Coordinates of C-alpha atoms and ligand atoms in Angstrom, one line a residue:
Chain Q
M1 CA -14.8 7.2 23.4
K2 CA -12.3 5.2 21.7
V3 CA -11.8 5.6 17.7
I4 CA -8.9 4.6 17.4
E5 CA -7.3 1.5 19.6
V6 CA -3.6 0.0 18.4
N7 CA -3.5 -3.2 20.6
N8 CA 0.8 -4.4 20.3
L9 CA 0.9 -4.6 16.6
V10 CA 3.1 -5.8 14.8
K11 CA 4.5 -5.8 11.0
Q12 CA 7.0 -7.4 9.0
Y13 CA 7.6 -6.5 5.5
N14 CA 8.0 -10.4 3.0
G15 CA 11.1 -10.4 3.2
A16 CA 12.4 -8.0 5.5
K17 CA 14.9 -9.1 8.8
S18 CA 13.2 -7.3 11.6
P19 CA 9.3 -5.4 12.2
S20 CA 9.5 -1.8 11.0
V21 CA 6.5 -1.3 13.3
D22 CA 7.2 -4.0 16.5
G23 CA 4.4 -4.2 19.1
V24 CA 3.0 -0.3 19.1
S25 CA 0.2 0.3 21.2
F26 CA -2.3 3.3 21.7
S27 CA -5.7 5.2 21.7
V28 CA -7.3 7.8 20.5
D29 CA -10.2 9.3 21.6
N30 CA -12.9 11.5 19.3
G31 CA -12.9 13.9 17.7
E32 CA -8.8 14.2 18.8
F33 CA -6.3 16.0 16.7
F34 CA -3.4 13.3 17.3
A35 CA 0.7 13.4 16.6
F36 CA 2.1 10.5 15.2
L37 CA 5.7 11.8 15.7
G38 CA 8.8 9.9 15.0
P39 CA 12.8 10.4 12.3
N40 CA 12.7 8.9 9.0
G41 CA 11.7 4.8 8.7
A42 CA 9.9 4.7 12.5
G43 CA 6.4 3.7 11.0
K44 CA 4.6 5.9 10.7
T45 CA 3.6 5.3 7.1
T46 CA 3.4 1.4 7.7
T47 CA 0.8 1.9 11.0
I48 CA -1.3 4.3 9.0
S49 CA -1.3 2.0 6.1
I50 CA -2.7 -1.0 8.4
L51 CA -5.1 0.9 10.2
T52 CA -6.4 3.0 6.5
T53 CA -6.8 -1.2 5.7
T54 CA -4.1 -1.4 2.6
L55 CA -1.7 -3.2 4.3
S56 CA -2.5 -6.6 6.1
T57 CA -1.2 -7.1 9.8
T58 CA 2.1 -9.8 11.7
S59 CA 0.1 -9.7 15.0
G60 CA -1.7 -7.5 17.3
E61 CA -4.5 -6.2 16.4
A62 CA -6.2 -2.1 14.9
R63 CA -9.7 -1.3 15.7
I64 CA -11.8 2.1 14.1
A65 CA -14.8 2.7 15.8
G66 CA -14.9 -0.3 17.4
F67 CA -14.4 -2.5 13.8
D68 CA -11.5 -4.6 13.2
V69 CA -8.6 -3.3 10.4
D70 CA -8.9 -6.8 9.0
K71 CA -12.0 -8.2 9.4
D72 CA -14.7 -5.9 9.4
A73 CA -12.3 -3.7 6.7
R74 CA -15.3 -2.5 4.5
R75 CA -16.6 -1.0 7.9
V76 CA -13.9 1.2 8.8
R77 CA -13.5 2.3 4.9
E78 CA -16.3 3.5 5.3
R79 CA -15.2 6.1 7.7
I80 CA -12.1 7.2 7.2
G81 CA -10.1 9.4 4.5
I82 CA -6.9 10.1 3.8
I83 CA -3.9 12.5 2.3
S84 CA -0.8 9.4 1.8
Q85 CA 2.4 10.6 2.3
K86 CA 3.0 8.2 -1.4
P87 CA 0.1 10.6 -4.0
S88 CA -2.3 8.2 -5.2
L89 CA -3.9 11.2 -8.4
D90 CA -4.6 9.6 -11.3
K91 CA -2.0 12.2 -13.2
S92 CA -3.9 11.4 -17.2
L93 CA -7.0 13.1 -15.5
T94 CA -8.8 16.4 -15.0
A95 CA -7.8 17.7 -11.2
E96 CA -12.4 17.8 -10.7
E97 CA -12.1 14.0 -12.8
N98 CA -10.2 13.0 -9.9
I99 CA -12.9 14.6 -7.2
R100 CA -15.2 13.3 -9.0
F101 CA -14.3 9.7 -9.3
H102 CA -13.7 10.3 -5.7
A103 CA -17.2 11.6 -5.1
A104 CA -18.4 8.0 -7.4
L105 CA -17.1 6.0 -6.0
Y106 CA -18.4 7.1 -2.4
G107 CA -21.6 6.7 -3.9
L108 CA -22.0 10.4 -2.9
Y109 CA -23.2 11.3 -6.6
G110 CA -23.4 9.5 -9.4
Y111 CA -20.0 9.5 -12.8
R112 CA -21.0 11.4 -15.3
P113 CA -19.3 11.8 -18.7
S114 CA -18.1 15.4 -18.3
F115 CA -18.3 18.1 -15.1
K116 CA -21.3 19.7 -16.7
L117 CA -23.5 17.4 -16.9
M118 CA -22.5 16.6 -13.3
P119 CA -25.6 18.0 -11.0
K120 CA -25.5 21.2 -9.5
A121 CA -24.2 20.5 -5.6
Y122 CA -21.3 18.5 -6.7
K123 CA -20.4 21.6 -9.3
E124 CA -20.6 23.8 -6.0
Q125 CA -18.8 21.8 -3.6
V126 CA -16.1 20.9 -5.7
T127 CA -15.6 24.9 -6.9
Q128 CA -16.7 26.0 -3.1
L129 CA -14.2 23.2 -2.8
A130 CA -10.6 24.6 -4.6
E131 CA -11.2 28.3 -3.7
I132 CA -10.9 27.1 -0.2
V133 CA -7.7 25.7 -1.1
G134 CA -6.7 28.0 -4.1
I135 CA -6.4 25.3 -7.2
Q136 CA -9.4 27.2 -8.1
D137 CA -7.6 27.7 -12.2
A138 CA -6.5 24.5 -12.2
L139 CA -9.0 23.0 -11.7
F140 CA -9.7 21.0 -15.3
R141 CA -5.9 21.2 -16.6
P142 CA -4.3 17.5 -16.0
V143 CA -2.9 16.6 -12.9
K144 CA 0.6 15.9 -14.6
K145 CA 1.2 19.4 -16.1
L146 CA -0.3 20.9 -12.0
S147 CA 2.8 21.8 -9.7
G148 CA 3.5 19.6 -6.2
G149 CA 2.4 22.2 -4.2
M150 CA -1.2 22.0 -6.5
Q151 CA -1.0 17.9 -6.0
R152 CA -1.3 17.9 -2.7
K153 CA -3.9 20.7 -2.4
L154 CA -5.8 18.7 -4.2
E155 CA -5.4 15.5 -3.1
I156 CA -6.0 17.2 0.8
I157 CA -10.0 18.6 -0.9
R158 CA -10.5 15.1 -2.3
S159 CA -10.3 13.4 0.5
L160 CA -12.2 15.9 1.9
V161 CA -15.2 15.6 -0.1
H162 CA -17.0 12.5 1.9
T163 CA -16.7 13.8 5.3
P164 CA -14.8 10.9 6.9
D165 CA -15.2 10.3 10.8
V166 CA -11.4 10.2 11.2
L167 CA -8.9 11.6 8.2
F168 CA -5.1 10.9 8.5
L169 CA -2.6 12.7 7.3
D170 CA 0.5 11.3 6.2
E171 CA 2.9 14.8 5.6
P172 CA 0.2 16.6 4.8
T173 CA 2.0 20.1 4.1
Q174 CA 5.4 18.1 2.3
G175 CA 6.0 20.2 -0.5
L176 CA 3.8 23.5 0.5
D177 CA 4.8 27.1 0.7
A178 CA 4.4 28.5 4.0
V179 CA 0.9 30.8 3.0
S180 CA -0.2 27.6 1.5
R181 CA 0.1 24.7 4.8
R182 CA -1.3 28.1 7.2
M183 CA -4.5 28.1 4.9
L184 CA -4.0 23.8 4.5
W185 CA -4.0 24.3 9.2
D186 CA -7.6 26.7 9.1
Y187 CA -9.2 24.9 6.6
I188 CA -8.9 21.7 8.9
N189 CA -9.4 22.7 11.9
D190 CA -12.4 24.6 10.3
V191 CA -13.6 20.9 9.2
R192 CA -12.4 20.1 12.6
N193 CA -15.1 22.4 14.9
R194 CA -17.8 21.0 12.3
Y195 CA -18.1 18.1 12.3
G196 CA -16.0 16.9 15.1
T197 CA -12.9 15.3 12.7
T198 CA -10.9 12.7 14.1
I199 CA -7.0 13.9 13.3
F200 CA -5.1 11.8 12.8
L201 CA -1.6 13.0 11.4
T202 CA 2.4 12.5 11.1
T203 CA 5.1 14.7 9.6
H204 CA 7.9 16.2 10.3
Y205 CA 7.8 19.9 10.9
I206 CA 6.6 19.5 14.7
D207 CA 5.3 23.2 15.1
E208 CA 2.0 21.7 13.3
A209 CA 1.8 19.3 15.9
E210 CA 2.1 22.5 18.7
N211 CA -1.8 22.4 20.1
V212 CA -2.3 18.8 19.2
D213 CA -4.2 16.9 21.8
K214 CA -2.2 14.4 21.8
V215 CA 1.3 13.0 20.3
C216 CA 2.9 9.7 20.6
I217 CA 6.1 9.1 19.5
I218 CA 7.9 6.4 17.3
N219 CA 11.0 4.8 17.0
H220 CA 12.3 2.1 15.8
G221 CA 9.2 0.3 15.8
K222 CA 8.2 1.5 19.1
I223 CA 6.1 4.0 21.4
A224 CA 8.5 5.1 22.9
F225 CA 6.2 8.2 24.3
C226 CA 2.1 9.4 24.5
A227 CA 1.4 12.7 26.3
T228 CA 0.3 15.6 25.6
P229 CA 2.2 18.2 23.6
D230 CA 2.9 19.7 27.1
A231 CA 3.5 17.0 29.4
M232 CA 6.1 16.1 26.6
K233 CA 7.7 19.9 27.4
R234 CA 7.3 19.6 31.1
Q235 CA 9.2 16.2 31.1
I236 CA 11.3 16.9 28.7
A237 CA 12.9 20.1 30.7
Y238 CA 16.1 19.4 29.7
D239 CA 17.7 22.7 30.1
P240 CA 19.4 22.4 33.5
A241 CA 18.5 26.2 34.6
P242 CA 15.2 27.4 35.3
R243 CA 12.9 28.2 32.8
V244 CA 10.1 30.7 32.5
C245 CA 9.1 29.7 29.3
L246 CA 8.4 26.0 28.2
P247 CA 11.0 24.9 25.5
S248 CA 9.0 24.4 22.3
L249 CA 7.6 21.0 20.8
E250 CA 10.7 20.5 18.7
D251 CA 13.2 21.1 21.0
A252 CA 12.2 18.5 22.6
Y253 CA 11.7 16.7 20.6
V254 CA 14.5 16.8 19.1
E255 CA 15.9 16.3 22.7
F256 CA 13.3 13.0 23.6
L257 CA 14.6 11.5 20.2
N258 CA 18.5 12.6 20.6
R259 CA 18.5 10.9 24.8
D260 CA 16.8 8.1 23.3
K261 CA 19.5 6.8 20.7
G262 CA 21.7 8.1 24.0
A263 CA 19.4 5.1 26.2
A264 CA 19.5 2.6 23.1
Chain O
M1 CA -18.4 12.6 22.3
E2 CA -19.2 14.4 19.5
I3 CA -23.1 14.1 18.1
T4 CA -21.7 13.8 14.7
V5 CA -25.0 15.4 12.5
K6 CA -23.6 16.3 9.3
T7 CA -24.8 18.7 5.8
T8 CA -23.4 20.4 3.5
V9 CA -20.8 23.2 5.2
I10 CA -18.0 24.9 3.4
G11 CA -18.7 22.7 0.3
T12 CA -18.2 19.4 1.7
V13 CA -21.0 16.5 1.8
G14 CA -23.1 15.0 4.7
D15 CA -23.7 11.4 5.2
V16 CA -26.9 12.5 5.5
K17 CA -28.2 9.8 3.1
K18 CA -26.5 7.2 3.1
P19 CA -25.3 5.9 -0.3
S20 CA -27.7 2.6 -0.6
R21 CA -24.4 -0.8 -0.5
V22 CA -25.8 -1.8 -4.2
F23 CA -25.8 2.0 -6.2
R24 CA -21.8 2.8 -4.8
E25 CA -21.0 -0.6 -6.4
I26 CA -22.9 -0.1 -9.1
S27 CA -21.3 3.4 -8.9
T28 CA -17.5 2.0 -8.4
I29 CA -17.5 0.2 -11.6
W30 CA -19.1 3.0 -14.0
A31 CA -16.7 5.0 -12.9
I32 CA -14.0 3.1 -13.6
V33 CA -15.6 2.0 -17.0
C34 CA -16.1 5.9 -17.3
R35 CA -11.9 6.5 -16.7
E36 CA -10.9 3.9 -18.5
V37 CA -12.4 5.2 -21.6
S38 CA -11.1 8.7 -21.4
V39 CA -7.7 7.6 -20.6
A40 CA -8.0 5.9 -24.1
F41 CA -9.6 9.3 -25.2
K42 CA -6.8 10.9 -23.9
S43 CA -4.0 8.4 -24.8
P44 CA -4.5 9.0 -29.1
G45 CA -0.8 6.3 -29.3
T46 CA -3.1 3.2 -27.4
L47 CA -5.8 3.9 -29.1
I48 CA -3.5 4.5 -32.5
M49 CA -1.8 1.2 -31.9
S50 CA -5.6 -0.8 -30.9
L51 CA -6.6 0.6 -34.9
A52 CA -3.1 -0.6 -36.0
M53 CA -3.2 -4.7 -34.5
P54 CA -5.5 -6.5 -36.4
L55 CA -3.5 -4.7 -39.9
V56 CA -1.0 -7.2 -38.0
M57 CA -3.8 -9.8 -37.0
M58 CA -6.3 -9.5 -39.5
G59 CA -4.4 -9.0 -42.3
M60 CA -0.9 -10.3 -42.7
I61 CA -1.6 -13.2 -40.2
G62 CA -5.4 -14.1 -41.6
G63 CA -4.8 -12.9 -45.0
N64 CA -1.6 -15.3 -45.1
L65 CA -3.2 -17.8 -43.8
T66 CA -6.0 -17.0 -45.8
Q67 CA -4.3 -17.5 -49.7
N68 CA -1.9 -20.7 -48.3
M69 CA -4.4 -22.9 -46.2
A70 CA -8.0 -22.0 -47.4
D71 CA -7.8 -25.0 -50.1
G72 CA -9.1 -28.6 -48.9
L73 CA -11.7 -27.5 -46.2
N74 CA -15.5 -28.0 -46.4
F75 CA -16.8 -24.3 -45.0
D76 CA -15.3 -21.1 -46.4
F77 CA -12.3 -19.9 -44.1
G78 CA -12.1 -16.5 -45.6
M79 CA -15.1 -15.9 -42.9
F80 CA -13.9 -18.8 -40.3
M81 CA -10.8 -16.8 -39.8
L82 CA -12.5 -12.9 -39.3
V83 CA -14.8 -14.0 -36.5
G84 CA -12.3 -16.1 -35.3
M85 CA -9.2 -12.9 -35.1
M86 CA -11.8 -11.1 -34.3
I87 CA -13.1 -12.7 -30.6
N88 CA -9.0 -12.9 -30.4
M89 CA -8.7 -9.5 -30.1
L90 CA -11.4 -8.5 -27.3
F91 CA -9.2 -10.9 -25.8
M92 CA -6.0 -9.8 -27.0
A93 CA -7.4 -6.1 -26.3
T94 CA -9.0 -7.2 -22.9
S95 CA -5.9 -8.5 -21.4
Q96 CA -3.7 -5.9 -21.9
G97 CA -5.9 -3.4 -20.7
V98 CA -6.9 -4.9 -17.5
A99 CA -2.6 -5.2 -17.2
T100 CA -3.3 -1.9 -16.6
L101 CA -4.2 -2.4 -13.1
V102 CA -0.2 -3.1 -12.7
D103 CA 1.1 0.9 -13.6
D104 CA -1.9 1.8 -11.6
H105 CA 0.3 0.1 -8.5
E106 CA 2.7 2.3 -9.7
D107 CA 1.4 4.8 -9.9
N108 CA -0.3 4.2 -6.6
F109 CA -4.0 4.9 -7.8
S110 CA -4.8 1.3 -7.0
E111 CA -4.7 2.6 -3.4
E112 CA -7.4 5.6 -3.8
M113 CA -10.2 2.6 -5.1
L114 CA -8.4 0.6 -2.6
I115 CA -8.7 2.4 0.2
A116 CA -12.9 3.6 -0.9
P117 CA -14.7 1.5 0.7
V118 CA -16.8 -0.6 -2.2
S119 CA -16.0 -4.7 -2.9
R120 CA -13.0 -5.3 -3.9
Y121 CA -14.7 -7.7 -7.5
A122 CA -16.4 -4.7 -8.8
I123 CA -13.1 -2.1 -8.6
V124 CA -11.7 -5.6 -10.9
I125 CA -15.5 -5.9 -13.4
G126 CA -14.2 -2.5 -13.3
K127 CA -11.7 -3.0 -15.3
I128 CA -12.8 -5.1 -17.4
C129 CA -15.4 -3.5 -19.1
G130 CA -12.9 -0.5 -19.2
S131 CA -10.8 -2.5 -21.3
A132 CA -13.8 -3.6 -23.1
F133 CA -13.7 -0.3 -24.9
S134 CA -11.3 -0.6 -26.4
A135 CA -11.0 -3.8 -26.6
V136 CA -14.4 -3.2 -29.6
V137 CA -12.6 -0.2 -30.6
T138 CA -9.5 -3.2 -31.8
M139 CA -12.4 -5.7 -32.9
L140 CA -14.1 -3.1 -35.3
G141 CA -10.7 -2.3 -36.5
T142 CA -10.0 -6.3 -37.6
L143 CA -13.8 -6.0 -39.6
I144 CA -12.9 -3.1 -41.4
V145 CA -9.1 -4.7 -42.2
G146 CA -11.7 -8.4 -43.2
A147 CA -14.2 -6.2 -45.6
V148 CA -10.3 -4.3 -46.8
M149 CA -9.4 -8.3 -48.0
G150 CA -13.2 -9.2 -48.9
I151 CA -14.2 -10.9 -46.4
T152 CA -17.4 -9.9 -44.9
L153 CA -20.3 -10.2 -42.3
S154 CA -23.8 -9.0 -42.7
F155 CA -25.4 -6.5 -40.4
G156 CA -27.1 -9.2 -38.6
Q157 CA -24.5 -11.1 -37.5
F158 CA -22.4 -8.0 -36.8
L159 CA -25.1 -7.0 -34.3
S160 CA -24.4 -11.1 -33.4
I161 CA -21.5 -10.3 -32.5
L162 CA -21.0 -6.8 -31.0
A163 CA -24.0 -8.2 -28.4
L164 CA -22.1 -11.5 -27.3
S165 CA -18.9 -9.0 -27.1
P166 CA -19.6 -8.0 -22.6
L167 CA -19.1 -11.5 -21.8
I168 CA -16.5 -12.0 -24.2
C169 CA -14.4 -9.9 -22.7
L170 CA -15.9 -10.7 -18.9
A171 CA -14.1 -14.1 -19.6
A172 CA -10.7 -12.7 -21.0
G173 CA -10.6 -10.2 -18.5
S174 CA -11.0 -12.4 -15.8
L175 CA -8.6 -14.9 -17.3
A176 CA -6.3 -12.4 -17.3
M177 CA -6.7 -11.2 -13.8
L178 CA -5.9 -15.0 -12.6
F179 CA -1.9 -13.9 -13.5
I180 CA -2.6 -10.3 -14.4
G181 CA -3.8 -10.0 -9.6
L182 CA -0.2 -11.5 -9.0
I183 CA 2.0 -9.5 -10.9
K184 CA 3.2 -6.1 -10.1
N185 CA 6.0 -5.2 -12.2
R186 CA 4.5 -3.7 -16.1
K187 CA 7.7 -6.2 -17.7
A188 CA 6.9 -9.0 -17.0
A189 CA 2.7 -8.2 -17.3
N190 CA 3.1 -7.7 -20.9
L191 CA 5.0 -11.1 -20.4
A192 CA 2.0 -12.6 -19.4
V193 CA -0.2 -10.5 -21.5
M194 CA 1.4 -12.4 -24.7
L195 CA 2.2 -16.0 -22.5
I196 CA -2.3 -16.2 -22.2
I197 CA -2.6 -14.8 -25.5
M198 CA -0.9 -16.9 -28.2
P199 CA -1.1 -20.3 -27.2
Q200 CA -5.4 -19.4 -27.2
M201 CA -5.2 -17.6 -30.8
F202 CA -4.0 -21.4 -32.3
L203 CA -5.4 -24.5 -29.3
S204 CA -8.9 -22.6 -29.0
G205 CA -9.7 -22.3 -32.7
A206 CA -9.5 -18.6 -33.4
I207 CA -8.1 -19.3 -36.9
I208 CA -6.8 -22.9 -37.0
P209 CA -9.6 -25.3 -36.9
I210 CA -9.7 -27.7 -34.1
G211 CA -12.3 -30.2 -34.8
N212 CA -9.1 -33.0 -35.1
S213 CA -7.0 -31.8 -31.8
S214 CA -6.0 -35.2 -29.5
G215 CA -4.6 -36.0 -26.3
L216 CA -3.2 -33.2 -24.5
L217 CA -3.7 -30.5 -26.8
W218 CA -7.2 -31.6 -26.5
V219 CA -7.7 -31.0 -22.7
I220 CA -5.9 -28.0 -22.4
S221 CA -8.1 -26.4 -25.3
R222 CA -11.0 -27.4 -23.5
M223 CA -9.9 -25.6 -21.1
L224 CA -9.7 -22.0 -22.1
P225 CA -12.6 -19.5 -22.0
M226 CA -11.8 -19.0 -25.9
T227 CA -12.6 -22.2 -26.7
Y228 CA -16.1 -21.5 -25.8
C229 CA -17.0 -18.2 -26.6
L230 CA -15.5 -18.6 -30.7
D231 CA -17.6 -22.0 -30.3
L232 CA -20.7 -19.6 -29.2
T233 CA -19.9 -17.1 -31.0
R234 CA -19.8 -19.1 -34.5
A235 CA -23.0 -20.9 -33.4
V236 CA -24.2 -17.9 -33.3
V237 CA -23.1 -16.5 -36.4
Y238 CA -23.2 -19.4 -38.6
A239 CA -26.7 -20.6 -36.9
G240 CA -29.7 -22.0 -39.7
T241 CA -26.5 -22.3 -42.7
P242 CA -24.8 -25.4 -43.9
E243 CA -21.6 -24.6 -43.2
Y244 CA -22.7 -24.6 -38.8
G245 CA -21.6 -28.8 -37.9
A246 CA -19.0 -28.1 -39.9
V247 CA -17.4 -24.7 -37.2
T248 CA -19.2 -25.1 -34.1
L249 CA -18.1 -28.4 -31.8
F250 CA -20.2 -27.8 -28.6
N251 CA -24.1 -27.2 -28.4
P252 CA -24.2 -23.2 -27.6
L253 CA -25.4 -24.1 -23.7
V254 CA -22.2 -25.9 -23.4
S255 CA -20.4 -23.4 -25.0
I256 CA -22.1 -20.4 -22.1
T257 CA -22.0 -23.0 -19.6
G258 CA -18.1 -23.3 -20.3
T259 CA -18.0 -19.4 -20.0
I260 CA -19.5 -18.6 -18.0
C261 CA -18.5 -21.5 -15.7
I262 CA -14.3 -20.2 -16.2
T263 CA -15.3 -16.9 -16.1
V264 CA -16.7 -17.0 -11.8
V265 CA -13.5 -19.2 -11.1
C266 CA -11.0 -17.0 -12.6
L267 CA -13.0 -13.6 -11.9
T268 CA -13.4 -15.2 -8.0
V269 CA -9.5 -17.4 -7.4
G270 CA -8.0 -14.0 -10.0
T271 CA -9.8 -11.2 -7.5
F272 CA -9.3 -13.1 -3.9
F273 CA -5.4 -13.1 -4.8
Y274 CA -5.8 -9.2 -6.6
A275 CA -6.8 -7.9 -2.9
R276 CA -4.4 -10.8 -1.0
S277 CA -1.4 -9.2 -3.5
E278 CA -1.6 -6.1 -2.6
K279 CA -2.5 -6.4 0.7
D280 CA 0.7 -8.8 1.3
R281 CA 3.4 -7.0 1.5
Ligands
ATP1 N1 7.2 -2.2 1.0 C1 8.2 -2.1 1.9 N2 8.9 -4.0 2.1 C2 9.4 -3.2 2.4 N3 9.9 -2.8 4.0 C3 9.2 -1.6 4.0 C4 8.2 -1.0 2.8 N4 8.2 -0.3 3.0 C5 8.0 0.3 4.5 N5 9.5 -0.5 4.5 C6 10.3 -1.0 6.0 O1 9.2 -0.1 7.3 C7 10.5 0.8 7.4 C8 9.4 1.6 8.2 O2 9.2 2.9 7.4 P1 7.4 4.2 7.5 O3 7.2 3.7 5.5 O4 6.2 3.3 7.9 O5 8.1 5.0 7.6 P2 7.8 5.9 8.2 O6 8.0 6.1 9.8 O7 6.7 6.8 7.5 O8 9.6 7.2 7.4 P3 9.7 8.7 7.2 O9 9.4 9.7 7.6 O10 10.2 8.9 6.1 O11 8.0 8.7 6.1 C9 11.2 1.7 7.3 O12 12.9 0.3 7.8 C10 11.8 0.7 5.8 O13 12.2 0.8 5.1
MG2 MG1 5.8 8.1 5.6

């Protein structure tokens, strides 16, 4: 079953001369791990903003779990979670207050004025999540006093508190150290295995997309390529000498973009 | 196809019991209110300002008016002005609170709220009710400054104003939404708050009686929500006193209806434009 369907999506920002997303179509199956790759300014964040109902479309349509992102925004919102490229934390609240606020907006727990007063299940859940990503010591500190990577980890656990069906990750590992990156991916894989969560990933660390089910490359607002990572590597056999093994996805990706530039 | 049986594992809560929609809306309003209150406590500067403001507004402007204008009126001007100033401060502080929606936009925190499966009204109403907290603090400050100046309310009168304050803040915040909803820039928002508050202070009868207004000023005064809020409050505060007729303009039913109608219209239009301006970029 298709959980994300995008049809001829166009987005031209107000006052912009040309569309940032220009007739994009693709689909993602339920439970799939999907990578949406492309250079800076290609239109990845724009597409994600439309899919997560925070940006209007110029034309075309997009559906999540069969619901139109424009007409049925609430149903879409009930099913999604996002780690956006630009942090969306309240910096004056503590880390835990940010999570508590999130949990209240999703109706999981009513907001109570202090952590101590929250139900036991909530307290356990938050403590456990913080331990998984290693920010348990920072939980009660104001967000503005946390490092960039710690803030990122906070956003990661916050986005998963309400178990979304589809999780959008817009460069989730930017600013994370190598150990944390690995830990994050272990955690996300764990979530996928347990809940069958569909993952929509954009990243500039192409190696993170090595094991995805499907890759789409967007360039200048248009879909340039959609395939499995293996198919992509095979197709972009840029090395004329016979190779024993396939190139890395990053090699294939860079080669592809170079050719795309040559063609344009 | 995946079968998604969701239970509580690795600390993640599943949607086994799906929260009802009404619960979620109320929960959202309440969470936003709590956030505003805790942010207010965390920035003592704002709280101090909300106590310093009455000093200027009530102490200086009000004091000056009392000394120079009170003659020739057939009611006690000090009391008239105190009530007017308290309502004016509720309007001012609530509008300033609503204007922090622009900060949320700049910090990208609005995305966290807008992406949640809750009504846009819940977000806006939460913001207004949260702002009401600082507004009531400011109103109490006004009361204290008034007491220092020798102008006092009875406890009953104070309680009735307090009881009306949620409605007044809602009216004030809704009016502010009409402008703030479309503004995405901090400086412009501050300017808008001043533009909303200043004319109302003079045209709605907060500190200057408007019983004799005519022409355009009469029309404008009837369009301002503060006119109705003030009149309603004065009707309650002055109920049963000989001055009642001199300080009120309308029957309280007219004031309530006027307040509610303007609030509903402003809230609906303001929220609509807010949601649209966040999305249509
Ligand atoms: N609010 C905006 N108004 C006008 N143009 C915008 C706006 N946001 C983005 N753009 C433009 O849209 C294009 C696509 O931007 P987008 O943020 O989607 O790129 P991206 O693929 O996410 O890039 P990156 O990898 O750098 O995050 C860019 O040319 C950008 O300048
Ligand atoms: Mg981006």
